[in-house]
CSV table of C-alpha atoms and ligand atoms in Angstrom, one decimal:
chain,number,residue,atom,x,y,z
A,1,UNK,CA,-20.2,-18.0,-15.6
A,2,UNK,CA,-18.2,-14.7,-16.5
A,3,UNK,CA,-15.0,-14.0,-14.9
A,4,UNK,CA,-16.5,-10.9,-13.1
A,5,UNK,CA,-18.9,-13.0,-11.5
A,6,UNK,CA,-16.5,-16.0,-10.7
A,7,UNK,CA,-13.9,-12.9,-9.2
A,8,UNK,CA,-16.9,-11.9,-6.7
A,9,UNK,CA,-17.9,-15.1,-5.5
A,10,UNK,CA,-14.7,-16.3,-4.8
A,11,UNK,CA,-13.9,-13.1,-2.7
A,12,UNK,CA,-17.3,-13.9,-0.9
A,13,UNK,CA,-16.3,-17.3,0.1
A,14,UNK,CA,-12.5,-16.2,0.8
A,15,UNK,CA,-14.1,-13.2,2.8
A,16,UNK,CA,-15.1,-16.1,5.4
A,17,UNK,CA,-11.9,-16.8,6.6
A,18,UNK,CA,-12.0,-14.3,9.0
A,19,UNK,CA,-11.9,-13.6,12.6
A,20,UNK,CA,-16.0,-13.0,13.9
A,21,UNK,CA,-17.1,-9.8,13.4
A,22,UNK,CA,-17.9,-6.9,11.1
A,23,UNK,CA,-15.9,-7.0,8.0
A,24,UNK,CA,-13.1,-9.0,7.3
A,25,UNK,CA,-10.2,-9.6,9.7
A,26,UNK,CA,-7.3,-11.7,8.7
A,27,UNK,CA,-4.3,-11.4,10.3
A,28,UNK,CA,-0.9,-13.3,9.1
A,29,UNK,CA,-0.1,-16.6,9.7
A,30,UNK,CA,-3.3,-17.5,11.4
A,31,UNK,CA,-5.7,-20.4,11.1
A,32,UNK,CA,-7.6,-17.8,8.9
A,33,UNK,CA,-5.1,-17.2,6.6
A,34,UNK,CA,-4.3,-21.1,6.1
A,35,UNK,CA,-8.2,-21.6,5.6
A,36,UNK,CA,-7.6,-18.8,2.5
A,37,UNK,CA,-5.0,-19.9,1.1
A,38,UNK,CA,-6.6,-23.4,0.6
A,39,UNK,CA,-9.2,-21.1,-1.7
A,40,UNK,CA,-5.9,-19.4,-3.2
A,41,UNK,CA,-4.1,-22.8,-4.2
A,42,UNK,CA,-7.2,-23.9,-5.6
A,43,UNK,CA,-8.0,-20.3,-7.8
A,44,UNK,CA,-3.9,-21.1,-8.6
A,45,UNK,CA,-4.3,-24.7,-9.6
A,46,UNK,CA,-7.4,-23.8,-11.9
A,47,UNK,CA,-5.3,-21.5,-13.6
A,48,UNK,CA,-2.9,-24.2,-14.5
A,49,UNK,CA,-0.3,-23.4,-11.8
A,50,UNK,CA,1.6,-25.6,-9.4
A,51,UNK,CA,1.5,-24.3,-5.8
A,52,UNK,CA,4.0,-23.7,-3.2
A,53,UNK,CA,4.8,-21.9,0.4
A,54,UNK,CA,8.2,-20.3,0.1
A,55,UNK,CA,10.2,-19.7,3.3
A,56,UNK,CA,8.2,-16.2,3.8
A,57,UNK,CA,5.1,-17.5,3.9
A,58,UNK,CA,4.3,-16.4,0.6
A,59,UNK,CA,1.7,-18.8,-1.3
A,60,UNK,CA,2.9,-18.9,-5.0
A,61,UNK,CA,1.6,-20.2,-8.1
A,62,UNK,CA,3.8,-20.9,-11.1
A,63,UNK,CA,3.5,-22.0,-15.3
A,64,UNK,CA,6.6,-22.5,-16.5
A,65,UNK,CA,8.2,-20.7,-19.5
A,66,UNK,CA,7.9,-22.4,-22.7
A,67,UNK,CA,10.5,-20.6,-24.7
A,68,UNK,CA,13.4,-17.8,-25.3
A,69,UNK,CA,12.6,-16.1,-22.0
A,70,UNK,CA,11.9,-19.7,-20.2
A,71,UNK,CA,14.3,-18.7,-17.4
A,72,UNK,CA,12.6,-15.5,-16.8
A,73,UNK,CA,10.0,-14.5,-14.4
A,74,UNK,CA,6.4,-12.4,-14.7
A,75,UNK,CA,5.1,-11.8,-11.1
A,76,UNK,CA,1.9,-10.6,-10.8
A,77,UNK,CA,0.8,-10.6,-7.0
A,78,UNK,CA,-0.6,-8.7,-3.6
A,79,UNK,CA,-1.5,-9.9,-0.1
A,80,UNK,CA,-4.4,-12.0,1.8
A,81,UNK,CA,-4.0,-10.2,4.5
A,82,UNK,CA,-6.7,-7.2,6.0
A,83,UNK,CA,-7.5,-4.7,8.8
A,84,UNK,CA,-9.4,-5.4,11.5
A,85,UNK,CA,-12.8,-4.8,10.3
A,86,UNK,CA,-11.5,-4.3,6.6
A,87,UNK,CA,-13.2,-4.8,3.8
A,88,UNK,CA,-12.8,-8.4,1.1
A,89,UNK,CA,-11.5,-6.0,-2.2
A,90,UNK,CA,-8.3,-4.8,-0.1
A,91,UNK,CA,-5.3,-7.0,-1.1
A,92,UNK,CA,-7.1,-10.4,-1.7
A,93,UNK,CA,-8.7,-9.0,-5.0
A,94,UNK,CA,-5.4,-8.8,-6.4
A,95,UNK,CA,-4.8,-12.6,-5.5
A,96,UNK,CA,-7.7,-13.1,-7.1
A,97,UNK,CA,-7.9,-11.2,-10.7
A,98,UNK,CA,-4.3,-12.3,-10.9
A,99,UNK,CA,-5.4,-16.1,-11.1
A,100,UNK,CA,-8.3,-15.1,-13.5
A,101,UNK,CA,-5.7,-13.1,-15.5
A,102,UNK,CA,-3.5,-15.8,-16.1
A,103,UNK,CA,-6.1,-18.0,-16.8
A,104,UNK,CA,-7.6,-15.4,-19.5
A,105,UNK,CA,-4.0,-14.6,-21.5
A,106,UNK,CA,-2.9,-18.1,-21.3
A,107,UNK,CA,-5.9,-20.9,-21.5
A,108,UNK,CA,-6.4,-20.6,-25.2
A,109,UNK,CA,-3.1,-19.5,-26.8
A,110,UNK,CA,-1.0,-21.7,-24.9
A,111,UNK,CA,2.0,-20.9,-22.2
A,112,UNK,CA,3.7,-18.1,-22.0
A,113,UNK,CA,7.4,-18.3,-23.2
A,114,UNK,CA,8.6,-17.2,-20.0
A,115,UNK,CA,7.5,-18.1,-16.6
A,116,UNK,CA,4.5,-16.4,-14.8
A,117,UNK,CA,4.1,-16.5,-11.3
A,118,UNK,CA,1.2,-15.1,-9.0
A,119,UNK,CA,2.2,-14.4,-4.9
A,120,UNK,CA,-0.1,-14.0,-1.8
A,121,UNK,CA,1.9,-12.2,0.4
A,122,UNK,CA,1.3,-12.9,4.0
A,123,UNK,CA,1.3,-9.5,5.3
A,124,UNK,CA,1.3,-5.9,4.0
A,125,UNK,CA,-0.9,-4.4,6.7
A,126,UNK,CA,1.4,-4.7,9.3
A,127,UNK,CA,-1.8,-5.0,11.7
A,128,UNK,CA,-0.4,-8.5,13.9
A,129,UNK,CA,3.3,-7.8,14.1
A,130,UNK,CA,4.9,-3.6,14.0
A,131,UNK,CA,6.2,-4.7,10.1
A,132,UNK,CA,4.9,-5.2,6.9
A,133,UNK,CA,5.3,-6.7,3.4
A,134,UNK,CA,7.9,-9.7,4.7
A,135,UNK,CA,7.2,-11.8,1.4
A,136,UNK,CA,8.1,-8.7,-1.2
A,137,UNK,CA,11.1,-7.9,1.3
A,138,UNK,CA,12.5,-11.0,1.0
A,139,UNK,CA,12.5,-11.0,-3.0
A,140,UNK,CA,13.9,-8.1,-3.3
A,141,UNK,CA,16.9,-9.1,-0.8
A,142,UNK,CA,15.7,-5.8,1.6
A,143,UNK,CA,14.4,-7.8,3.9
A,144,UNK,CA,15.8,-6.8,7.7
A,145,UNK,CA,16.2,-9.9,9.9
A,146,UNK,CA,15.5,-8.0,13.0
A,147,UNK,CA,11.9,-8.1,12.7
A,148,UNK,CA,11.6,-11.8,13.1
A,149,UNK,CA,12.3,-10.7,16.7
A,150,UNK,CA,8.8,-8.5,16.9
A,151,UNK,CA,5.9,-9.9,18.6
A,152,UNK,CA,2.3,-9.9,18.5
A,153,UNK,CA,-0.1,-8.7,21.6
A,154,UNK,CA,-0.2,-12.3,22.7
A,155,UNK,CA,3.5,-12.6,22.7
A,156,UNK,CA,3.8,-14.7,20.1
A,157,UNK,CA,7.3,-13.5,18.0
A,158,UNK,CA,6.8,-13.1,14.2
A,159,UNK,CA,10.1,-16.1,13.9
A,160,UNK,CA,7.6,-18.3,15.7
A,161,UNK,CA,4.6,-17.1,14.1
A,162,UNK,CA,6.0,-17.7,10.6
A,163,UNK,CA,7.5,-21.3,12.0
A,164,UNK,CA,4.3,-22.6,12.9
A,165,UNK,CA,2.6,-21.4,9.5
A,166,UNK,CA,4.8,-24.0,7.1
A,167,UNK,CA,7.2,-20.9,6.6
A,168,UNK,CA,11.4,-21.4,7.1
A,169,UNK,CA,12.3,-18.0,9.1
A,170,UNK,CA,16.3,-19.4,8.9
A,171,UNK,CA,16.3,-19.6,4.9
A,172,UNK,CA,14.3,-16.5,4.3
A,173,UNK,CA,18.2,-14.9,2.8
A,174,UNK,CA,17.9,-17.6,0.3
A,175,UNK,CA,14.5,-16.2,-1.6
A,176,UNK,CA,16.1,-12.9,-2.8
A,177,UNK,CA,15.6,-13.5,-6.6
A,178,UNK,CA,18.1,-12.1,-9.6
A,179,UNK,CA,16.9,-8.8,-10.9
A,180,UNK,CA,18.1,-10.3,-14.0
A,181,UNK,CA,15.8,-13.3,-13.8
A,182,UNK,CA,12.7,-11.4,-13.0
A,183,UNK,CA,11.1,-9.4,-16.2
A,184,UNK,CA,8.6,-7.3,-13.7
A,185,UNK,CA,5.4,-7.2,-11.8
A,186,UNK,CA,1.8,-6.5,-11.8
A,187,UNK,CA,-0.2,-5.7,-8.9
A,188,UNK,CA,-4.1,-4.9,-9.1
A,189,UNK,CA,-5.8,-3.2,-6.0
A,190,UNK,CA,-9.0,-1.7,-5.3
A,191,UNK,CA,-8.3,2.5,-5.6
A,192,UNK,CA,-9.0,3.9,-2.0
A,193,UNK,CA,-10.5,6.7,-3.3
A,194,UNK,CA,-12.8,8.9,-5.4
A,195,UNK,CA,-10.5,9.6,-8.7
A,196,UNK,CA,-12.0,6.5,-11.0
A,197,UNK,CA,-15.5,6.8,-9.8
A,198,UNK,CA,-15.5,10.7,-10.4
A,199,UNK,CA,-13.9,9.9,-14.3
A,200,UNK,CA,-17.0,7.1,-14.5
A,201,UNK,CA,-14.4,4.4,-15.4
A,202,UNK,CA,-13.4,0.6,-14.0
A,203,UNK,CA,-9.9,0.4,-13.8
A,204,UNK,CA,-7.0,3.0,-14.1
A,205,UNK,CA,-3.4,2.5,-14.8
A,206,UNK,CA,-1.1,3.6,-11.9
A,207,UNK,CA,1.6,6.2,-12.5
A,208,UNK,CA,3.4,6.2,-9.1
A,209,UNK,CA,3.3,4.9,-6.0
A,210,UNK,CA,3.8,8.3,-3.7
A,211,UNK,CA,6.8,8.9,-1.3
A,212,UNK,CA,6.3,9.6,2.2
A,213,UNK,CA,7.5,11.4,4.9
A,214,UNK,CA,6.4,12.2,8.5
A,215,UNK,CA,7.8,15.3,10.4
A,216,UNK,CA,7.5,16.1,14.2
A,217,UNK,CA,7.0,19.4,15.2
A,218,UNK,CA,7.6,20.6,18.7
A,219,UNK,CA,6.9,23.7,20.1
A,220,UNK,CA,7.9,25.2,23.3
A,221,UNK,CA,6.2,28.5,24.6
A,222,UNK,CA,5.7,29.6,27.9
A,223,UNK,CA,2.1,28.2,30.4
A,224,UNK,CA,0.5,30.5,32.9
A,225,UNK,CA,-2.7,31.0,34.6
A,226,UNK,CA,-5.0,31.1,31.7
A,227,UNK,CA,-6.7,34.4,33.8
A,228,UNK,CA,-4.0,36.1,35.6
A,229,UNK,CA,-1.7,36.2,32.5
A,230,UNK,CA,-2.5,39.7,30.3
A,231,UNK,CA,-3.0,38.6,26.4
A,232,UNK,CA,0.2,40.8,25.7
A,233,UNK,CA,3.4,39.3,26.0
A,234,UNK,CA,1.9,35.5,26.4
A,235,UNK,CA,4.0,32.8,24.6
A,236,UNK,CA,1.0,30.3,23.5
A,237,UNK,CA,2.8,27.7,21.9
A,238,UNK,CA,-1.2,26.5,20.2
A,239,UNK,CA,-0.9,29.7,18.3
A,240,UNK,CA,1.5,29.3,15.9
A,241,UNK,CA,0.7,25.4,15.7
A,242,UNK,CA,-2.8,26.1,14.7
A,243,UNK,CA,-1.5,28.6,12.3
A,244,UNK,CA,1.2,25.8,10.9
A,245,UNK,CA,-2.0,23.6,10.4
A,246,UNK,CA,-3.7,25.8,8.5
A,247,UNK,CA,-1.1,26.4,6.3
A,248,UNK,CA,-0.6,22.9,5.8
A,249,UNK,CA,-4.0,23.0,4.2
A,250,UNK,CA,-3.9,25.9,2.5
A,251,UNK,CA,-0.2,25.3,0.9
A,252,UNK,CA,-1.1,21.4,-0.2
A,253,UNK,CA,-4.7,22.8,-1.7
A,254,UNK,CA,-2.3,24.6,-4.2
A,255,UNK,CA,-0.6,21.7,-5.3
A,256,UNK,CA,-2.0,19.3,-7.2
A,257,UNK,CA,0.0,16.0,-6.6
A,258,UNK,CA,0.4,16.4,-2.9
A,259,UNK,CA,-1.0,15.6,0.0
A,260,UNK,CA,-0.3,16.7,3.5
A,261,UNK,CA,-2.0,16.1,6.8
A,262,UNK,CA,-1.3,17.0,10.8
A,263,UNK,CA,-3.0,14.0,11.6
A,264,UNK,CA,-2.0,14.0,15.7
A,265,UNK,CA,-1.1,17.0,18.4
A,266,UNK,CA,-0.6,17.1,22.0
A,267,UNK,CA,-1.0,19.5,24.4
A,268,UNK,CA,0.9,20.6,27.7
A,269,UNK,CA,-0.1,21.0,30.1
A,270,UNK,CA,-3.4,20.5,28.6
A,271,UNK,CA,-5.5,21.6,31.1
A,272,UNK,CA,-8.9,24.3,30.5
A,273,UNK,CA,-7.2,27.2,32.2
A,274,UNK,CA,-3.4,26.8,31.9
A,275,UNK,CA,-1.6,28.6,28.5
A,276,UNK,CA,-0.4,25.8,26.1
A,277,UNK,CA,3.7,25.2,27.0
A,278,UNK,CA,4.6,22.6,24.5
A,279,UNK,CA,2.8,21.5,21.5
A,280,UNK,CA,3.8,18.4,19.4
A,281,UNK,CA,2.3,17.5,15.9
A,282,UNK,CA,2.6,15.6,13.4
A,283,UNK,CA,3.0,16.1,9.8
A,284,UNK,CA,2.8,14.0,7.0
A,285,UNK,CA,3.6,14.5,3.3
A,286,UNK,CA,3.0,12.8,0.4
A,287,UNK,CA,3.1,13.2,-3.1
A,288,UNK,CA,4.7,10.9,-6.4
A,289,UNK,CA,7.2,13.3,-7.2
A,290,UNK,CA,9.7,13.6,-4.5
A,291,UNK,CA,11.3,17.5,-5.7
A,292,UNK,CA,8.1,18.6,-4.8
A,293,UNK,CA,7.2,17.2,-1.5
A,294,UNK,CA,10.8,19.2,-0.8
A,295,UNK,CA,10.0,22.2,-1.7
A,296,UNK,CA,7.1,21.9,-0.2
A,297,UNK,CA,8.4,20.7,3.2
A,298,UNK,CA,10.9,23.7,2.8
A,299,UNK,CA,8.9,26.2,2.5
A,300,UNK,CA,6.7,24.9,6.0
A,301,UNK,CA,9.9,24.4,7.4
A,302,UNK,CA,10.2,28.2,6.9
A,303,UNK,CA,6.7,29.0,7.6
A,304,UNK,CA,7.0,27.3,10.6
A,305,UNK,CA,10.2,29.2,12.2
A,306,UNK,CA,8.7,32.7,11.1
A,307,UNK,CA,5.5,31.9,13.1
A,308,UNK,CA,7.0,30.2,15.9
A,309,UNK,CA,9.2,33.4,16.6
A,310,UNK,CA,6.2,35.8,16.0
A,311,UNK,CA,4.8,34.2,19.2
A,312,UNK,CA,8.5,33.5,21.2
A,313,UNK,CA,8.3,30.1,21.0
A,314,UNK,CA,11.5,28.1,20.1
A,315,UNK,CA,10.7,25.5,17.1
A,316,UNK,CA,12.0,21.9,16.7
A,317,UNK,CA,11.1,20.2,13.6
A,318,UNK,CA,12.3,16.5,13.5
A,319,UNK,CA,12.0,13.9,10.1
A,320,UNK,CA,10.8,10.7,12.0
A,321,UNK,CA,10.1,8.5,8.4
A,322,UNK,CA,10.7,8.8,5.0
A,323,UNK,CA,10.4,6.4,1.9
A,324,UNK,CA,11.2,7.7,-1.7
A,325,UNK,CA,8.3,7.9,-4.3
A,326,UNK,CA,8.3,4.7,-6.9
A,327,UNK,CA,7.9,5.3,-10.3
A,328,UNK,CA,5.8,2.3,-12.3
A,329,UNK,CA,8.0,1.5,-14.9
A,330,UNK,CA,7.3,3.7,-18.3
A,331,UNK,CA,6.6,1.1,-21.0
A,332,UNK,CA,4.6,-1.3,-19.2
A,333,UNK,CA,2.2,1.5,-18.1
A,334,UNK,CA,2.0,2.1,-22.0
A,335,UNK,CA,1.0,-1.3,-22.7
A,336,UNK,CA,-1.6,-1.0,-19.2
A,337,UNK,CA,-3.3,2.2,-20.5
A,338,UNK,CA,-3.0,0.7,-24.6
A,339,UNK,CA,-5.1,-2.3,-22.6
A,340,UNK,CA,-7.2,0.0,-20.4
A,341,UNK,CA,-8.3,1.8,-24.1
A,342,UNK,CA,-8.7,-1.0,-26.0
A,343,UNK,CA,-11.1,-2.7,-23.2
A,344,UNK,CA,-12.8,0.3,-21.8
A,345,UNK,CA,-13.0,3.1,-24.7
A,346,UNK,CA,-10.3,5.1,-22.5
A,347,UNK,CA,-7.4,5.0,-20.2
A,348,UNK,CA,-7.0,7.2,-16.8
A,349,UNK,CA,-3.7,7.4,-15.5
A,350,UNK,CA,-3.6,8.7,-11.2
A,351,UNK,CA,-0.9,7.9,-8.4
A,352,UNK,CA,-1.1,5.8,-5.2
A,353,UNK,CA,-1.2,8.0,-2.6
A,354,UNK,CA,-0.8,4.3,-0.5
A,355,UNK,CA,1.9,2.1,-0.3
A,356,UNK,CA,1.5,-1.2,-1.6
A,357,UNK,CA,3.3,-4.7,-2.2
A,358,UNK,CA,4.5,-3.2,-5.4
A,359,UNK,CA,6.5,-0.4,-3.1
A,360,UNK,CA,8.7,-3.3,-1.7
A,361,UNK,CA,9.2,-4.9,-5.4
A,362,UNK,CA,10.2,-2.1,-6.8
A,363,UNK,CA,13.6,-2.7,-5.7
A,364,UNK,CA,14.1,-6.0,-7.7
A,365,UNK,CA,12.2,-4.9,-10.9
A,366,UNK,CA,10.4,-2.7,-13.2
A,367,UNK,CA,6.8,-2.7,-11.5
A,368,UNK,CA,3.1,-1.7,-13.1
A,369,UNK,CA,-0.2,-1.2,-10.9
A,370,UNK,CA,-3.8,-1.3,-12.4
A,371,UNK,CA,-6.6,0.2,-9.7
A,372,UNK,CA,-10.0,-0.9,-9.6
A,373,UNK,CA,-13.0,1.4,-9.1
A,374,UNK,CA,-14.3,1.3,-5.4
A,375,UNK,CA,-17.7,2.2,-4.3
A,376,UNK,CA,-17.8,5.9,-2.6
A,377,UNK,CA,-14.1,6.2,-2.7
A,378,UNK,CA,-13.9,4.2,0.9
A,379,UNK,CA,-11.9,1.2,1.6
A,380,UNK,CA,-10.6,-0.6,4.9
A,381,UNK,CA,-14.2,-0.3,6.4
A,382,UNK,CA,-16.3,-3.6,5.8
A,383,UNK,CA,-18.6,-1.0,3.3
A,384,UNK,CA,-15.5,-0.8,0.9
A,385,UNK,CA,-17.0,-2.7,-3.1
A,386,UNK,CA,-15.7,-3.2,-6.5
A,387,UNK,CA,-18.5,-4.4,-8.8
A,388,UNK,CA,-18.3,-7.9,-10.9
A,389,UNK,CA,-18.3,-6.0,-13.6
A,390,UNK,CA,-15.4,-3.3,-12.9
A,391,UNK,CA,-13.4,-6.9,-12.0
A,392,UNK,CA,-13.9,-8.5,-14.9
A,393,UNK,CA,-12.9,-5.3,-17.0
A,394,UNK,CA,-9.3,-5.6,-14.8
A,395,UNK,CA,-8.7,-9.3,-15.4
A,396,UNK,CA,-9.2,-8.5,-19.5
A,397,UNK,CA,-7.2,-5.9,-19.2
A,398,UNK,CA,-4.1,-7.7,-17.3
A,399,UNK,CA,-5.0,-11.0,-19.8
A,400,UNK,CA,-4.2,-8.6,-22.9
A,401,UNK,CA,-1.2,-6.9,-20.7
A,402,UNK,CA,0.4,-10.3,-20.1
A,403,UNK,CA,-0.2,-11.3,-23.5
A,404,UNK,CA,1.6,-8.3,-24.9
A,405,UNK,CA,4.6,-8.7,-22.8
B,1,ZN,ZN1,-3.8,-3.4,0.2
């Protein structure tokens, strides 16, 4: 059987370690996710790896190096983990094309001369517990001992959650790896979006991973009786927020590698025939180059205040999150689109406008990201697909990646 084909029925079997339901649901360290990562071992040990839990609850598979770079590690890897009512490409098809990958560059021309390893992180949808990407984290030496303390809905803390798993919550200080032992890392995900499908092509090489930042704007006008109050003179604190979202839309449409979003807003006192008083919203920026999701916050930032006086209405704007953009590192994404060409015709390079595992491992190492095509551009709904075929042109193209290294 082809590797495309093997990649999709493994995913079909692995999508059945799931809660019931539509889709896929698995949660970290769950009876689900022990049931996959049986399948995972088994995809690792076929690939001539031995298999291990680390303290994190990260399942890794390993080949030893087999020459000058011996005591140097390759990590290619992403998580098992889904949504509720996700789709079986998100996360797990990385696990999965990774195995086949090293299985590809490796199988005939012998082992590598330095040591390849391929993680299944635990969690990077942050759906059971309010964190995320614990295994990457912990490897990179960012990881923040406070969220062991967070809990699940049933209680259940993440220290005790990880416990019960086969996973050392006391030790977890002791996986933070030597930058200088780690040569980089490879993760493959399924796009999220429209770009590859539009450019009629299986896999694209990753530029950036975007940076992100969420703003809260509040703003305070004056309520009234919604009939008794003449339109002169009101203080309609909706008003200039609507006129703030519009611009959000209309600035970002300018732009070409930005995206911004008011994606929630409250009214008060909310009610059919009362004047707005205070309006909140939210809005979130994203884009891979950082100097331009300033500028562009600056100049809403300014938009904002000139509007919000226009109507009266005092202005608050408050930064509530913020991660920096993350470039993929310059030469390997030379060697990923040389691949991409050399296997496809032609290389397409976009940015993640998601965060992914390779986010958190940017702070140990240099860090490359190959995105596979995905049906209608949708993903996190049970509908979300990448095709045997698109899979089996990612694992060739990662095989002549890690070969080239
Ligand atoms: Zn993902």
């Amino acid at each position: 059987m082809d590797a495309g084909l093997i990649a999709s029925k493994r995913l079909e079997e692995i999508a059945k370690c799931s809660l019931p339901g539509d889709g896929v649901t698995r949660l970290p360290f769950t009876d689900e996710h022990k049931q996959a990562n049986t399948h995972i071992a088994g995809w690792m040990k076929q690939a001539g790896m031995t298999v291990r839990l680390d303290a994190a609850g990260t399942l890794i598979g390993r080949i030893e190096g087999q020459g000058a770079r011996a005591s140097r590690t390759f990590i290619l890897g992403s998580h098992q983990d889904s949504v509720r009512n996700g789709g079986m490409f998100d996360g797990i098809m990385g696990v999965a094309l990774a195995c086949q990958a090293v299985e590809q560059a490796f199988a005939e021309k012998g082992e590598p001369d330095f040591a390849v390893e391929v993680h299944a992180y635990a969690d990077e949808e942050g759906v059971r517990f309010p964190t995320a990407l614990l295994g990457p984290r912990s490897l990179a030496g960012s990881f923040d001992a406070h969220v062991l303390k967070m809990r699940d809905t049933e209680n259940v803390s993440l220290e005790d959650a990880l416990e019960g798993f086969g996973g050392k919550p006391e030790t977890i200080h002791s996986l933070k790896r030597n930058p200088d032992d780690v040569l980089g890392y490879l993760e493959m995900h399924i796009e999220q979006g429209p770009v590859l499908e539009q450019e009629n092509l299986a896999v694209g090489t990753v530029t950036a991973i975007c940076g992100i930042e969420r703003n809260t704007i509040t703003i305070h006008g004056k309520t009234g009786h919604a009939g008794t109050v003449p339109m002169q003179g009101r203080r309609d604190a909706l008003v200039p927020a609507a006129r703030i979202v519009a611009e959000t839309q209309d600035q970002a449409r300018k732009l070409e590698n930005l995206r911004a979003t008011c994606g929630t807003l409250s009214i008060l006192p909310g009610a059919v025939n009362q004047i707005p008083e205070t309006v909140s919203f939210s809005l979130e920026i994203r884009s891979p180059d950082d100097a331009a999701r300033d500028s562009f916050r600056s100049h809403m930032v300014d938009y904002a205040h000139r509007v919000g006086e226009e109507q009266g209405c005092r202005l608050t704007i408050e930064k509530t999150y913020e991660q920096p953009a993350q470039d993929c590192d310059p030469h390997y994404r030379r060697f990923l689109e040389d691949a991409c060409s050399m296997t496809q015709g032609r290389s397409v390079s976009l940015p993640s406008g998601a965060t992914h595992d390779a986010s958190a491992m940017a702070e140990l190492c240099p860090i490359a990201m190959l995105f596979v095509r995905c049906r209608g551009g949708v993903s996190h709904v049970p509908e979300e697909f990448a095709s045997s075929e698109d899979m089996e042109q990612a694992i060739a193209i990662a095989a002549r990646f890690l070969r080239a290294l």
